[in-house]
PDB file of C-alpha atoms and ligand atoms in Angstrom:
ATOM      1  CA  MET A 292     -14.626 -18.051   5.559  1.00  0.00           C
ATOM      2  CA  ALA A 293     -14.070 -16.470   2.158  1.00  0.00           C
ATOM      3  CA  GLU A 294     -14.120 -18.373  -1.120  1.00  0.00           C
ATOM      4  CA  LEU A 295     -10.602 -19.162  -2.403  1.00  0.00           C
ATOM      5  CA  VAL A 296      -9.737 -18.980  -6.102  1.00  0.00           C
ATOM      6  CA  THR A 297      -6.156 -19.663  -7.186  1.00  0.00           C
ATOM      7  CA  THR A 298      -6.253 -19.598 -10.989  1.00  0.00           C
ATOM      8  CA  ILE A 299      -6.821 -16.729 -13.409  1.00  0.00           C
ATOM      9  CA  GLY A 300      -9.168 -18.840 -15.551  1.00  0.00           C
ATOM     10  CA  GLU A 301     -11.432 -19.770 -12.649  1.00  0.00           C
ATOM     11  CA  LEU A 302     -11.561 -16.183 -11.375  1.00  0.00           C
ATOM     12  CA  ARG A 303     -12.416 -14.847 -14.859  1.00  0.00           C
ATOM     13  CA  ARG A 304     -15.274 -17.343 -15.233  1.00  0.00           C
ATOM     14  CA  ARG A 305     -16.539 -16.579 -11.738  1.00  0.00           C
ATOM     15  CA  LEU A 306     -16.493 -12.786 -12.271  1.00  0.00           C
ATOM     16  CA  ASP A 307     -17.840 -12.908 -15.849  1.00  0.00           C
ATOM     17  CA  ALA A 308     -20.883 -14.705 -14.410  1.00  0.00           C
ATOM     18  CA  GLU A 309     -21.301 -12.007 -11.731  1.00  0.00           C
ATOM     19  CA  ARG A 310     -21.058  -9.220 -14.304  1.00  0.00           C
ATOM     20  CA  ALA A 311     -23.464 -11.016 -16.660  1.00  0.00           C
ATOM     21  CA  ALA A 312     -25.934 -11.076 -13.756  1.00  0.00           C
ATOM     22  CA  GLY A 313     -25.539  -7.292 -13.422  1.00  0.00           C
ATOM     23  CA  ARG A 314     -23.338  -7.359 -10.331  1.00  0.00           C
ATOM     24  CA  SER A 315     -20.420  -4.913 -10.032  1.00  0.00           C
ATOM     25  CA  VAL A 316     -16.949  -5.825  -8.771  1.00  0.00           C
ATOM     26  CA  ALA A 317     -14.729  -3.965  -6.290  1.00  0.00           C
ATOM     27  CA  PHE A 318     -11.109  -4.991  -5.872  1.00  0.00           C
ATOM     28  CA  VAL A 319      -8.730  -4.821  -2.891  1.00  0.00           C
ATOM     29  CA  PRO A 320      -5.143  -5.800  -3.770  1.00  0.00           C
ATOM     30  CA  THR A 321      -3.070  -6.994  -0.788  1.00  0.00           C
ATOM     31  CA  MET A 322      -0.045  -9.078   0.114  1.00  0.00           C
ATOM     32  CA  GLY A 323      -2.029 -10.891   2.812  1.00  0.00           C
ATOM     33  CA  ALA A 324      -1.324 -11.215   6.549  1.00  0.00           C
ATOM     34  CA  LEU A 325      -4.578  -9.314   6.809  1.00  0.00           C
ATOM     35  CA  HIS A 326      -5.123  -6.880   9.687  1.00  0.00           C
ATOM     36  CA  ALA A 327      -7.775  -4.303  10.563  1.00  0.00           C
ATOM     37  CA  GLY A 328      -6.287  -1.848   8.039  1.00  0.00           C
ATOM     38  CA  HIS A 329      -6.917  -4.287   5.192  1.00  0.00           C
ATOM     39  CA  LEU A 330     -10.384  -5.037   6.587  1.00  0.00           C
ATOM     40  CA  ALA A 331     -11.281  -1.327   6.479  1.00  0.00           C
ATOM     41  CA  LEU A 332     -10.516  -1.453   2.736  1.00  0.00           C
ATOM     42  CA  VAL A 333     -12.702  -4.549   2.349  1.00  0.00           C
ATOM     43  CA  GLU A 334     -15.581  -2.888   4.212  1.00  0.00           C
ATOM     44  CA  ARG A 335     -15.307   0.144   1.950  1.00  0.00           C
ATOM     45  CA  ALA A 336     -15.250  -2.152  -1.095  1.00  0.00           C
ATOM     46  CA  ARG A 337     -18.462  -3.812   0.104  1.00  0.00           C
ATOM     47  CA  GLU A 338     -20.118  -0.377   0.129  1.00  0.00           C
ATOM     48  CA  LEU A 339     -18.946   0.366  -3.418  1.00  0.00           C
ATOM     49  CA  ALA A 340     -19.885  -2.794  -5.324  1.00  0.00           C
ATOM     50  CA  ASP A 341     -21.819  -6.056  -5.152  1.00  0.00           C
ATOM     51  CA  VAL A 342     -18.879  -8.466  -5.234  1.00  0.00           C
ATOM     52  CA  VAL A 343     -15.561  -7.918  -3.422  1.00  0.00           C
ATOM     53  CA  VAL A 344     -12.372  -9.549  -4.676  1.00  0.00           C
ATOM     54  CA  VAL A 345      -9.350  -9.478  -2.344  1.00  0.00           C
ATOM     55  CA  SER A 346      -6.093 -10.532  -3.962  1.00  0.00           C
ATOM     56  CA  ILE A 347      -3.383 -12.033  -1.779  1.00  0.00           C
ATOM     57  CA  PHE A 348      -0.120 -12.150  -3.654  1.00  0.00           C
ATOM     58  CA  VAL A 349       3.381 -11.441  -2.377  1.00  0.00           C
ATOM     59  CA  ASN A 350       4.713 -10.124  -5.668  1.00  0.00           C
ATOM     60  CA  PRO A 351       8.379 -11.064  -6.179  1.00  0.00           C
ATOM     61  CA  LEU A 352       8.711  -8.298  -8.798  1.00  0.00           C
ATOM     62  CA  GLN A 353       8.403  -5.522  -6.207  1.00  0.00           C
ATOM     63  CA  PHE A 354      10.995  -6.872  -3.756  1.00  0.00           C
ATOM     64  CA  GLY A 355      14.709  -6.121  -4.153  1.00  0.00           C
ATOM     65  CA  PRO A 356      17.305  -8.923  -3.781  1.00  0.00           C
ATOM     66  CA  SER A 357      18.172  -7.947  -0.171  1.00  0.00           C
ATOM     67  CA  GLU A 358      14.569  -7.335   0.933  1.00  0.00           C
ATOM     68  CA  ASP A 359      12.149  -9.371   3.052  1.00  0.00           C
ATOM     69  CA  LEU A 360      10.374 -11.428   0.316  1.00  0.00           C
ATOM     70  CA  ASP A 361      11.198 -14.756   1.960  1.00  0.00           C
ATOM     71  CA  ARG A 362      10.309 -13.744   5.491  1.00  0.00           C
ATOM     72  CA  TYR A 363       7.223 -11.680   4.554  1.00  0.00           C
ATOM     73  CA  PRO A 364       4.368 -13.112   6.702  1.00  0.00           C
ATOM     74  CA  ARG A 365       2.058 -15.566   4.906  1.00  0.00           C
ATOM     75  CA  THR A 366      -1.149 -16.455   6.797  1.00  0.00           C
ATOM     76  CA  LEU A 367      -3.617 -17.600   4.113  1.00  0.00           C
ATOM     77  CA  ASP A 368      -5.828 -19.745   6.383  1.00  0.00           C
ATOM     78  CA  ASN A 369      -6.305 -16.890   8.808  1.00  0.00           C
ATOM     79  CA  ASP A 370      -6.832 -14.407   5.954  1.00  0.00           C
ATOM     80  CA  LEU A 371      -9.654 -16.560   4.574  1.00  0.00           C
ATOM     81  CA  ALA A 372     -11.163 -16.872   8.045  1.00  0.00           C
ATOM     82  CA  VAL A 373     -11.311 -13.121   8.750  1.00  0.00           C
ATOM     83  CA  LEU A 374     -13.148 -12.397   5.486  1.00  0.00           C
ATOM     84  CA  ALA A 375     -16.848 -13.037   4.867  1.00  0.00           C
ATOM     85  CA  ALA A 376     -18.303 -16.021   3.019  1.00  0.00           C
ATOM     86  CA  ASP A 377     -19.267 -13.919   0.001  1.00  0.00           C
ATOM     87  CA  ASP A 378     -15.833 -12.290  -0.371  1.00  0.00           C
ATOM     88  CA  VAL A 379     -13.720 -13.821  -3.133  1.00  0.00           C
ATOM     89  CA  VAL A 380     -10.012 -14.267  -2.378  1.00  0.00           C
ATOM     90  CA  PHE A 381      -7.716 -14.523  -5.374  1.00  0.00           C
ATOM     91  CA  ALA A 382      -4.431 -16.053  -4.185  1.00  0.00           C
ATOM     92  CA  PRO A 383      -2.438 -17.147  -7.240  1.00  0.00           C
ATOM     93  CA  SER A 384       0.974 -18.791  -7.170  1.00  0.00           C
ATOM     94  CA  ALA A 385       3.960 -16.908  -8.609  1.00  0.00           C
ATOM     95  CA  ILE A 386       3.904 -19.368 -11.545  1.00  0.00           C
ATOM     96  CA  GLU A 387       0.241 -18.622 -12.224  1.00  0.00           C
ATOM     97  CA  MET A 388       1.062 -14.894 -12.377  1.00  0.00           C
ATOM     98  CA  TYR A 389       4.431 -15.198 -14.157  1.00  0.00           C
ATOM     99  CA  PRO A 390       4.304 -18.463 -16.151  1.00  0.00           C
ATOM    100  CA  ASP A 391       7.279 -17.475 -18.312  1.00  0.00           C
ATOM    101  CA  GLY A 392       9.471 -16.438 -15.411  1.00  0.00           C
ATOM    102  CA  GLU A 393       9.572 -12.666 -15.252  1.00  0.00           C
ATOM    103  CA  SER A 394       7.083 -10.525 -17.100  1.00  0.00           C
ATOM    104  CA  GLN A 395       8.840  -8.978 -20.115  1.00  0.00           C
ATOM    105  CA  THR A 396       6.486  -6.037 -20.369  1.00  0.00           C
ATOM    106  CA  ARG A 397       6.705  -3.680 -17.407  1.00  0.00           C
ATOM    107  CA  VAL A 398       4.872  -0.576 -16.292  1.00  0.00           C
ATOM    108  CA  VAL A 399       7.316   2.246 -15.493  1.00  0.00           C
ATOM    109  CA  ALA A 400       6.332   4.541 -12.660  1.00  0.00           C
ATOM    110  CA  GLY A 401       7.843   7.799 -13.974  1.00  0.00           C
ATOM    111  CA  PRO A 402       9.990  10.271 -12.018  1.00  0.00           C
ATOM    112  CA  VAL A 403       8.085  10.085  -8.704  1.00  0.00           C
ATOM    113  CA  GLY A 404       8.770   6.343  -8.653  1.00  0.00           C
ATOM    114  CA  ALA A 405      12.464   7.068  -8.142  1.00  0.00           C
ATOM    115  CA  LEU A 406      11.920   9.244  -5.047  1.00  0.00           C
ATOM    116  CA  PHE A 407      11.479   8.322  -1.351  1.00  0.00           C
ATOM    117  CA  GLU A 408      10.532   4.612  -1.317  1.00  0.00           C
ATOM    118  CA  GLY A 409      12.055   4.335  -4.796  1.00  0.00           C
ATOM    119  CA  THR A 410      15.439   5.582  -3.561  1.00  0.00           C
ATOM    120  CA  THR A 411      15.742   2.814  -0.992  1.00  0.00           C
ATOM    121  CA  ARG A 412      13.829   0.263  -3.053  1.00  0.00           C
ATOM    122  CA  PRO A 413      14.906   0.685  -6.706  1.00  0.00           C
ATOM    123  CA  GLY A 414      12.394  -0.898  -9.100  1.00  0.00           C
ATOM    124  CA  HIS A 415       9.812  -1.367  -6.332  1.00  0.00           C
ATOM    125  CA  PHE A 416       7.169   0.849  -7.899  1.00  0.00           C
ATOM    126  CA  ASP A 417       7.650  -0.532 -11.413  1.00  0.00           C
ATOM    127  CA  GLY A 418       7.116  -4.008  -9.941  1.00  0.00           C
ATOM    128  CA  MET A 419       4.089  -2.838  -7.952  1.00  0.00           C
ATOM    129  CA  LEU A 420       2.472  -1.053 -10.920  1.00  0.00           C
ATOM    130  CA  THR A 421       3.153  -4.024 -13.198  1.00  0.00           C
ATOM    131  CA  VAL A 422       1.392  -6.488 -10.896  1.00  0.00           C
ATOM    132  CA  VAL A 423      -1.431  -4.029 -10.159  1.00  0.00           C
ATOM    133  CA  THR A 424      -1.990  -3.624 -13.910  1.00  0.00           C
ATOM    134  CA  LYS A 425      -2.031  -7.414 -14.353  1.00  0.00           C
ATOM    135  CA  LEU A 426      -4.498  -7.742 -11.474  1.00  0.00           C
ATOM    136  CA  PHE A 427      -6.712  -4.974 -12.897  1.00  0.00           C
ATOM    137  CA  GLY A 428      -6.736  -6.895 -16.190  1.00  0.00           C
ATOM    138  CA  ILE A 429      -7.590 -10.159 -14.452  1.00  0.00           C
ATOM    139  CA  VAL A 430     -10.271  -8.809 -12.092  1.00  0.00           C
ATOM    140  CA  GLN A 431     -11.604  -5.966 -14.294  1.00  0.00           C
ATOM    141  CA  PRO A 432     -13.060  -4.149 -11.288  1.00  0.00           C
ATOM    142  CA  ARG A 433     -15.257  -1.059 -11.465  1.00  0.00           C
ATOM    143  CA  VAL A 434     -13.406   0.301  -8.445  1.00  0.00           C
ATOM    144  CA  ALA A 435     -10.150  -0.545  -6.671  1.00  0.00           C
ATOM    145  CA  VAL A 436      -9.626   0.325  -2.999  1.00  0.00           C
ATOM    146  CA  PHE A 437      -6.184   1.272  -1.668  1.00  0.00           C
ATOM    147  CA  GLY A 438      -4.948   2.525   1.723  1.00  0.00           C
ATOM    148  CA  GLN A 439      -3.582   6.013   2.320  1.00  0.00           C
ATOM    149  CA  LYS A 440      -0.999   4.248   4.531  1.00  0.00           C
ATOM    150  CA  ASP A 441       1.056   3.767   1.350  1.00  0.00           C
ATOM    151  CA  ALA A 442       0.775   7.361   0.139  1.00  0.00           C
ATOM    152  CA  GLN A 443       3.339   7.170  -2.657  1.00  0.00           C
ATOM    153  CA  GLN A 444       1.748   3.948  -3.931  1.00  0.00           C
ATOM    154  CA  VAL A 445      -1.687   5.592  -3.980  1.00  0.00           C
ATOM    155  CA  PHE A 446      -0.271   8.591  -5.829  1.00  0.00           C
ATOM    156  CA  LEU A 447       1.418   6.412  -8.458  1.00  0.00           C
ATOM    157  CA  VAL A 448      -1.591   4.123  -8.956  1.00  0.00           C
ATOM    158  CA  GLY A 449      -3.799   7.218  -9.378  1.00  0.00           C
ATOM    159  CA  ARG A 450      -1.350   8.657 -11.928  1.00  0.00           C
ATOM    160  CA  MET A 451      -1.216   5.355 -13.798  1.00  0.00           C
ATOM    161  CA  ILE A 452      -5.028   5.090 -13.969  1.00  0.00           C
ATOM    162  CA  ALA A 453      -5.184   8.666 -15.320  1.00  0.00           C
ATOM    163  CA  ASP A 454      -2.166   8.407 -17.653  1.00  0.00           C
ATOM    164  CA  LEU A 455      -3.240   5.083 -19.173  1.00  0.00           C
ATOM    165  CA  ASN A 456      -7.000   5.805 -19.093  1.00  0.00           C
ATOM    166  CA  LEU A 457      -7.680   2.595 -17.213  1.00  0.00           C
ATOM    167  CA  PRO A 458     -11.448   2.035 -16.914  1.00  0.00           C
ATOM    168  CA  LEU A 459     -11.829   1.974 -13.144  1.00  0.00           C
ATOM    169  CA  GLN A 460     -12.124   4.291 -10.174  1.00  0.00           C
ATOM    170  CA  LEU A 461      -9.630   4.562  -7.340  1.00  0.00           C
ATOM    171  CA  ASP A 462     -10.971   4.794  -3.803  1.00  0.00           C
ATOM    172  CA  VAL A 463      -8.642   5.622  -0.900  1.00  0.00           C
ATOM    173  CA  VAL A 464      -9.240   4.667   2.743  1.00  0.00           C
ATOM    174  CA  PRO A 465      -7.613   6.535   5.673  1.00  0.00           C
ATOM    175  CA  THR A 466      -4.858   4.802   7.644  1.00  0.00           C
ATOM    176  CA  VAL A 467      -6.033   2.538  10.464  1.00  0.00           C
ATOM    177  CA  ARG A 468      -3.868   2.895  13.584  1.00  0.00           C
ATOM    178  CA  GLU A 469      -3.394   1.256  16.949  1.00  0.00           C
ATOM    179  CA  ARG A 470      -4.488   3.289  19.948  1.00  0.00           C
ATOM    180  CA  GLY A 471      -1.007   4.765  20.456  1.00  0.00           C
ATOM    181  CA  GLY A 472      -0.855   5.927  16.829  1.00  0.00           C
ATOM    182  CA  LEU A 473       1.214   3.156  15.222  1.00  0.00           C
ATOM    183  CA  ALA A 474      -0.120   2.513  11.700  1.00  0.00           C
ATOM    184  CA  LEU A 475      -1.171  -1.112  11.282  1.00  0.00           C
ATOM    185  CA  SER A 476       1.193  -2.988   8.965  1.00  0.00           C
ATOM    186  CA  SER A 477       1.864  -6.639   8.232  1.00  0.00           C
ATOM    187  CA  ARG A 478       5.518  -5.860   8.997  1.00  0.00           C
ATOM    188  CA  ASN A 479       4.650  -4.867  12.601  1.00  0.00           C
ATOM    189  CA  SER A 480       4.693  -8.612  13.358  1.00  0.00           C
ATOM    190  CA  PHE A 481       8.498  -8.454  12.993  1.00  0.00           C
ATOM    191  CA  LEU A 482       8.779  -6.004  15.930  1.00  0.00           C
ATOM    192  CA  ASN A 483       9.572  -7.152  19.465  1.00  0.00           C
ATOM    193  CA  ALA A 484       7.981  -5.304  22.406  1.00  0.00           C
ATOM    194  CA  GLU A 485      10.779  -2.758  22.701  1.00  0.00           C
ATOM    195  CA  GLU A 486      10.814  -2.089  18.950  1.00  0.00           C
ATOM    196  CA  LYS A 487       7.041  -1.735  18.938  1.00  0.00           C
ATOM    197  CA  ARG A 488       7.303   1.006  21.554  1.00  0.00           C
ATOM    198  CA  ALA A 489      10.070   2.665  19.526  1.00  0.00           C
ATOM    199  CA  ALA A 490       7.957   2.429  16.345  1.00  0.00           C
ATOM    200  CA  LEU A 491       5.509   4.937  17.831  1.00  0.00           C
ATOM    201  CA  VAL A 492       8.130   7.530  16.894  1.00  0.00           C
ATOM    202  CA  LEU A 493       6.960   7.462  13.258  1.00  0.00           C
ATOM    203  CA  SER A 494       3.469   8.758  14.018  1.00  0.00           C
ATOM    204  CA  SER A 495       4.732  11.125  16.721  1.00  0.00           C
ATOM    205  CA  SER A 496       7.233  12.606  14.237  1.00  0.00           C
ATOM    206  CA  LEU A 497       4.382  13.221  11.810  1.00  0.00           C
ATOM    207  CA  ASP A 498       2.346  14.812  14.597  1.00  0.00           C
ATOM    208  CA  ALA A 499       5.299  17.080  15.376  1.00  0.00           C
ATOM    209  CA  ALA A 500       5.417  18.096  11.707  1.00  0.00           C
ATOM    210  CA  ALA A 501       1.711  18.919  11.808  1.00  0.00           C
ATOM    211  CA  ALA A 502       2.120  20.955  15.002  1.00  0.00           C
ATOM    212  CA  SER A 503       5.001  23.008  13.509  1.00  0.00           C
ATOM    213  CA  ALA A 504       3.491  23.497  10.057  1.00  0.00           C
ATOM    214  CA  ASP A 505       2.178  26.938  11.019  1.00  0.00           C
ATOM    215  CA  GLN A 506       5.859  28.014  10.889  1.00  0.00           C
ATOM    216  CA  GLY A 507       6.335  26.784   7.329  1.00  0.00           C
ATOM    217  CA  ALA A 508       7.395  23.587   5.593  1.00  0.00           C
ATOM    218  CA  ASP A 509      11.070  23.716   6.648  1.00  0.00           C
ATOM    219  CA  ALA A 510      10.097  23.970  10.324  1.00  0.00           C
ATOM    220  CA  ALA A 511       7.692  21.062   9.937  1.00  0.00           C
ATOM    221  CA  ARG A 512      10.352  18.869   8.312  1.00  0.00           C
ATOM    222  CA  ALA A 513      12.868  19.819  11.005  1.00  0.00           C
ATOM    223  CA  ALA A 514      10.383  19.018  13.782  1.00  0.00           C
ATOM    224  CA  ALA A 515       9.711  15.547  12.356  1.00  0.00           C
ATOM    225  CA  ARG A 516      13.432  14.805  12.010  1.00  0.00           C
ATOM    226  CA  ALA A 517      14.186  16.017  15.565  1.00  0.00           C
ATOM    227  CA  VAL A 518      11.559  13.748  17.113  1.00  0.00           C
ATOM    228  CA  LEU A 519      12.831  10.787  15.085  1.00  0.00           C
ATOM    229  CA  ALA A 520      16.461  11.508  16.028  1.00  0.00           C
ATOM    230  CA  ALA A 521      15.565  11.350  19.732  1.00  0.00           C
ATOM    231  CA  GLU A 522      14.602   7.647  19.467  1.00  0.00           C
ATOM    232  CA  PRO A 523      17.776   5.545  19.695  1.00  0.00           C
ATOM    233  CA  LEU A 524      16.188   2.432  18.134  1.00  0.00           C
ATOM    234  CA  ALA A 525      15.067   4.347  15.032  1.00  0.00           C
ATOM    235  CA  GLU A 526      17.178   5.098  11.998  1.00  0.00           C
ATOM    236  CA  LEU A 527      15.658   7.733   9.714  1.00  0.00           C
ATOM    237  CA  ASP A 528      15.427   7.048   6.002  1.00  0.00           C
ATOM    238  CA  TYR A 529      13.482  10.188   4.988  1.00  0.00           C
ATOM    239  CA  ALA A 530      11.083  12.704   6.477  1.00  0.00           C
ATOM    240  CA  GLU A 531       9.570  15.100   3.951  1.00  0.00           C
ATOM    241  CA  LEU A 532       6.587  17.266   3.163  1.00  0.00           C
ATOM    242  CA  VAL A 533       5.212  16.700  -0.323  1.00  0.00           C
ATOM    243  CA  ASP A 534       2.593  18.391  -2.446  1.00  0.00           C
ATOM    244  CA  PRO A 535      -0.405  16.012  -2.691  1.00  0.00           C
ATOM    245  CA  ALA A 536      -0.885  17.015  -6.362  1.00  0.00           C
ATOM    246  CA  THR A 537       2.666  16.155  -7.488  1.00  0.00           C
ATOM    247  CA  PHE A 538       4.236  14.118  -4.658  1.00  0.00           C
ATOM    248  CA  LEU A 539       7.273  16.414  -4.941  1.00  0.00           C
ATOM    249  CA  PRO A 540       8.797  18.153  -1.892  1.00  0.00           C
ATOM    250  CA  VAL A 541       7.131  21.473  -1.131  1.00  0.00           C
ATOM    251  CA  VAL A 542       9.143  24.683  -0.881  1.00  0.00           C
ATOM    252  CA  ASP A 543       9.191  26.591   2.405  1.00  0.00           C
ATOM    253  CA  GLN A 544       6.810  29.191   0.937  1.00  0.00           C
ATOM    254  CA  HIS A 545       4.185  26.491   0.218  1.00  0.00           C
ATOM    255  CA  ARG A 546       0.841  27.193   1.880  1.00  0.00           C
ATOM    256  CA  GLY A 547      -2.081  24.859   2.322  1.00  0.00           C
ATOM    257  CA  ALA A 548      -2.337  21.087   2.328  1.00  0.00           C
ATOM    258  CA  ALA A 549       0.776  18.903   2.275  1.00  0.00           C
ATOM    259  CA  THR A 550       1.468  15.264   3.019  1.00  0.00           C
ATOM    260  CA  ALA A 551       4.112  14.607   5.659  1.00  0.00           C
ATOM    261  CA  ILE A 552       5.825  11.311   4.814  1.00  0.00           C
ATOM    262  CA  ILE A 553       8.337   9.332   6.831  1.00  0.00           C
ATOM    263  CA  ALA A 554      10.317   6.097   6.581  1.00  0.00           C
ATOM    264  CA  ALA A 555      12.570   4.659   9.267  1.00  0.00           C
ATOM    265  CA  ARG A 556      14.213   1.439  10.222  1.00  0.00           C
ATOM    266  CA  ILE A 557      13.332   0.082  13.665  1.00  0.00           C
ATOM    267  CA  GLY A 558      15.777  -2.734  14.357  1.00  0.00           C
ATOM    268  CA  GLY A 559      15.665  -4.862  11.195  1.00  0.00           C
ATOM    269  CA  THR A 560      12.234  -3.654  10.108  1.00  0.00           C
ATOM    270  CA  ARG A 561      11.595  -0.767   7.722  1.00  0.00           C
ATOM    271  CA  LEU A 562       8.340   1.086   8.379  1.00  0.00           C
ATOM    272  CA  ILE A 563       6.576   3.959   6.593  1.00  0.00           C
ATOM    273  CA  ASP A 564       3.815   6.348   7.583  1.00  0.00           C
ATOM    274  CA  ASN A 565       2.262   9.642   6.487  1.00  0.00           C
ATOM    275  CA  ARG A 566      -0.358  12.196   7.451  1.00  0.00           C
ATOM    276  CA  GLU A 567      -1.956  15.318   6.053  1.00  0.00           C
ATOM    277  CA  VAL A 568      -0.696  18.630   7.418  1.00  0.00           C
ATOM    278  CA  THR A 569      -1.710  22.228   6.739  1.00  0.00           C
ATOM    279  CA  VAL A 570       1.199  24.574   6.102  1.00  0.00           C
ATOM    280  CA  SER A 571       0.495  28.209   6.969  1.00  0.00           C
TER     281      SER A 571
HETATM  282  P1  LIG B 615      -0.196  -4.592   1.718  1.00  0.00           P
HETATM  283  O1  LIG B 615      -0.798  -5.912   2.032  1.00  0.00           O
HETATM  284  O2  LIG B 615       0.716  -4.070   2.770  1.00  0.00           O
HETATM  285  O3  LIG B 615       0.357  -4.517   0.320  1.00  0.00           O
HETATM  286  O4  LIG B 615      -1.406  -3.565   1.726  1.00  0.00           O
HETATM  287  C1  LIG B 615      -2.546  -3.777   0.937  1.00  0.00           C
HETATM  288  C2  LIG B 615      -3.417  -2.554   0.988  1.00  0.00           C
HETATM  289  O5  LIG B 615      -3.795  -2.292   2.339  1.00  0.00           O
HETATM  290  C3  LIG B 615      -2.703  -1.292   0.487  1.00  0.00           C
HETATM  291  O6  LIG B 615      -3.616  -0.505  -0.273  1.00  0.00           O
HETATM  292  C4  LIG B 615      -2.310  -0.616   1.765  1.00  0.00           C
HETATM  293  O7  LIG B 615      -2.182   0.781   1.647  1.00  0.00           O
HETATM  294  C5  LIG B 615      -3.492  -0.970   2.666  1.00  0.00           C
HETATM  295  N1  LIG B 615      -3.118  -0.835   4.072  1.00  0.00           N
HETATM  296  C6  LIG B 615      -2.044  -1.387   4.698  1.00  0.00           C
HETATM  297  N2  LIG B 615      -2.008  -1.003   5.990  1.00  0.00           N
HETATM  298  C7  LIG B 615      -3.066  -0.174   6.174  1.00  0.00           C
HETATM  299  C8  LIG B 615      -3.573   0.565   7.289  1.00  0.00           C
HETATM  300  N3  LIG B 615      -2.971   0.553   8.487  1.00  0.00           N
HETATM  301  N4  LIG B 615      -4.685   1.314   7.109  1.00  0.00           N
HETATM  302  C9  LIG B 615      -5.314   1.353   5.902  1.00  0.00           C
HETATM  303  N5  LIG B 615      -4.886   0.676   4.816  1.00  0.00           N
HETATM  304  C10 LIG B 615      -3.783  -0.074   4.942  1.00  0.00           C
END
C-alpha cells in the first residue's frame, strides 16, 4: 500500500526532506485506474531514482465539454494497493490544483498540438502540458517517466522540456499490451466483450502498416486504413505515419523510421495506439 499525499504543501515538505538526505526523485504522472502499463512506468522509475512519486489526477483542463471526464474510471483505493509501500502517491483535488478556478497561465503546445488528437480534442494538449508543468513544479523530479502508448503526448512533453529548458530528463517506456495485442488503457474498462474483440483492430492495423512499409509510406497508411475499415464496430478517426523527429506526416519518399499512429472509436469509446515502422 503506497503512501497517500493530497496537498501540495505536504508533498513539498516530504520531497524536500528526501532531497536534503541526498535521495533523487522520479515522477510518473497518471490519471489513475492503474494497470500493468502504468506499473511498467513505475518499475522503470524505481530503477532511475531513489523515491518514486506517482500522481493521480484526472485533470479537468485536458477534457473537452463533451468528453468522458465524469465517467473516467476512479479507483484510488486499488491504485494505492497495487503500488509499493515506499511509493508516494500524490492525488490532489481539483481545488488543490486550481484554487482560483481555472489556471490563467497556460502552456501552449505549438502546431503539433493541433494535429491528430488535437483535431478531435481541441485544447487537450494545452491542458495536458499545463498540468504537467504544474506537476513538474510541485514534484521537481530529476526524471519523469511517460508511456510511448501516448506518442503525441510524449513528443509534446519532450518538446516542452527542450523548448523551456526544464531541468529534468524524460524517460519513455514501451507500450504494454494484452496477449492479443490490445494496448492496455484505463478506457478499456468501458468496452464490452464484443467491443474488446473489435478493439484488437487498432494493433492489427498498425501491424498491417508495418508489414506494408517496404512499399512506402502511402502503402503503409492504406494498409492500416483497410484493416480498420473491415471491422464494423470500429470508426476510424485517423491512421497516419509520422516522422518521429517532427511528429508531422511523412511523405511517400520517406525512408527509415516512422511512427504509425491510429485513433478509432469502438462503440462509445475512443482508443489510440501507435508503433514504430521502418519505411523502405
Ligand atoms: P494515463 O493515466 O492514461 O494518463 O497514463 C499515464 C501514463 O501511463 C502515460 O505516460 C501513458 O502513456 C502511460 N501508459 C498508459 N497506458 C500504457 C501502456 N499500455 N503501456 C505503457 N504506458 C502506458
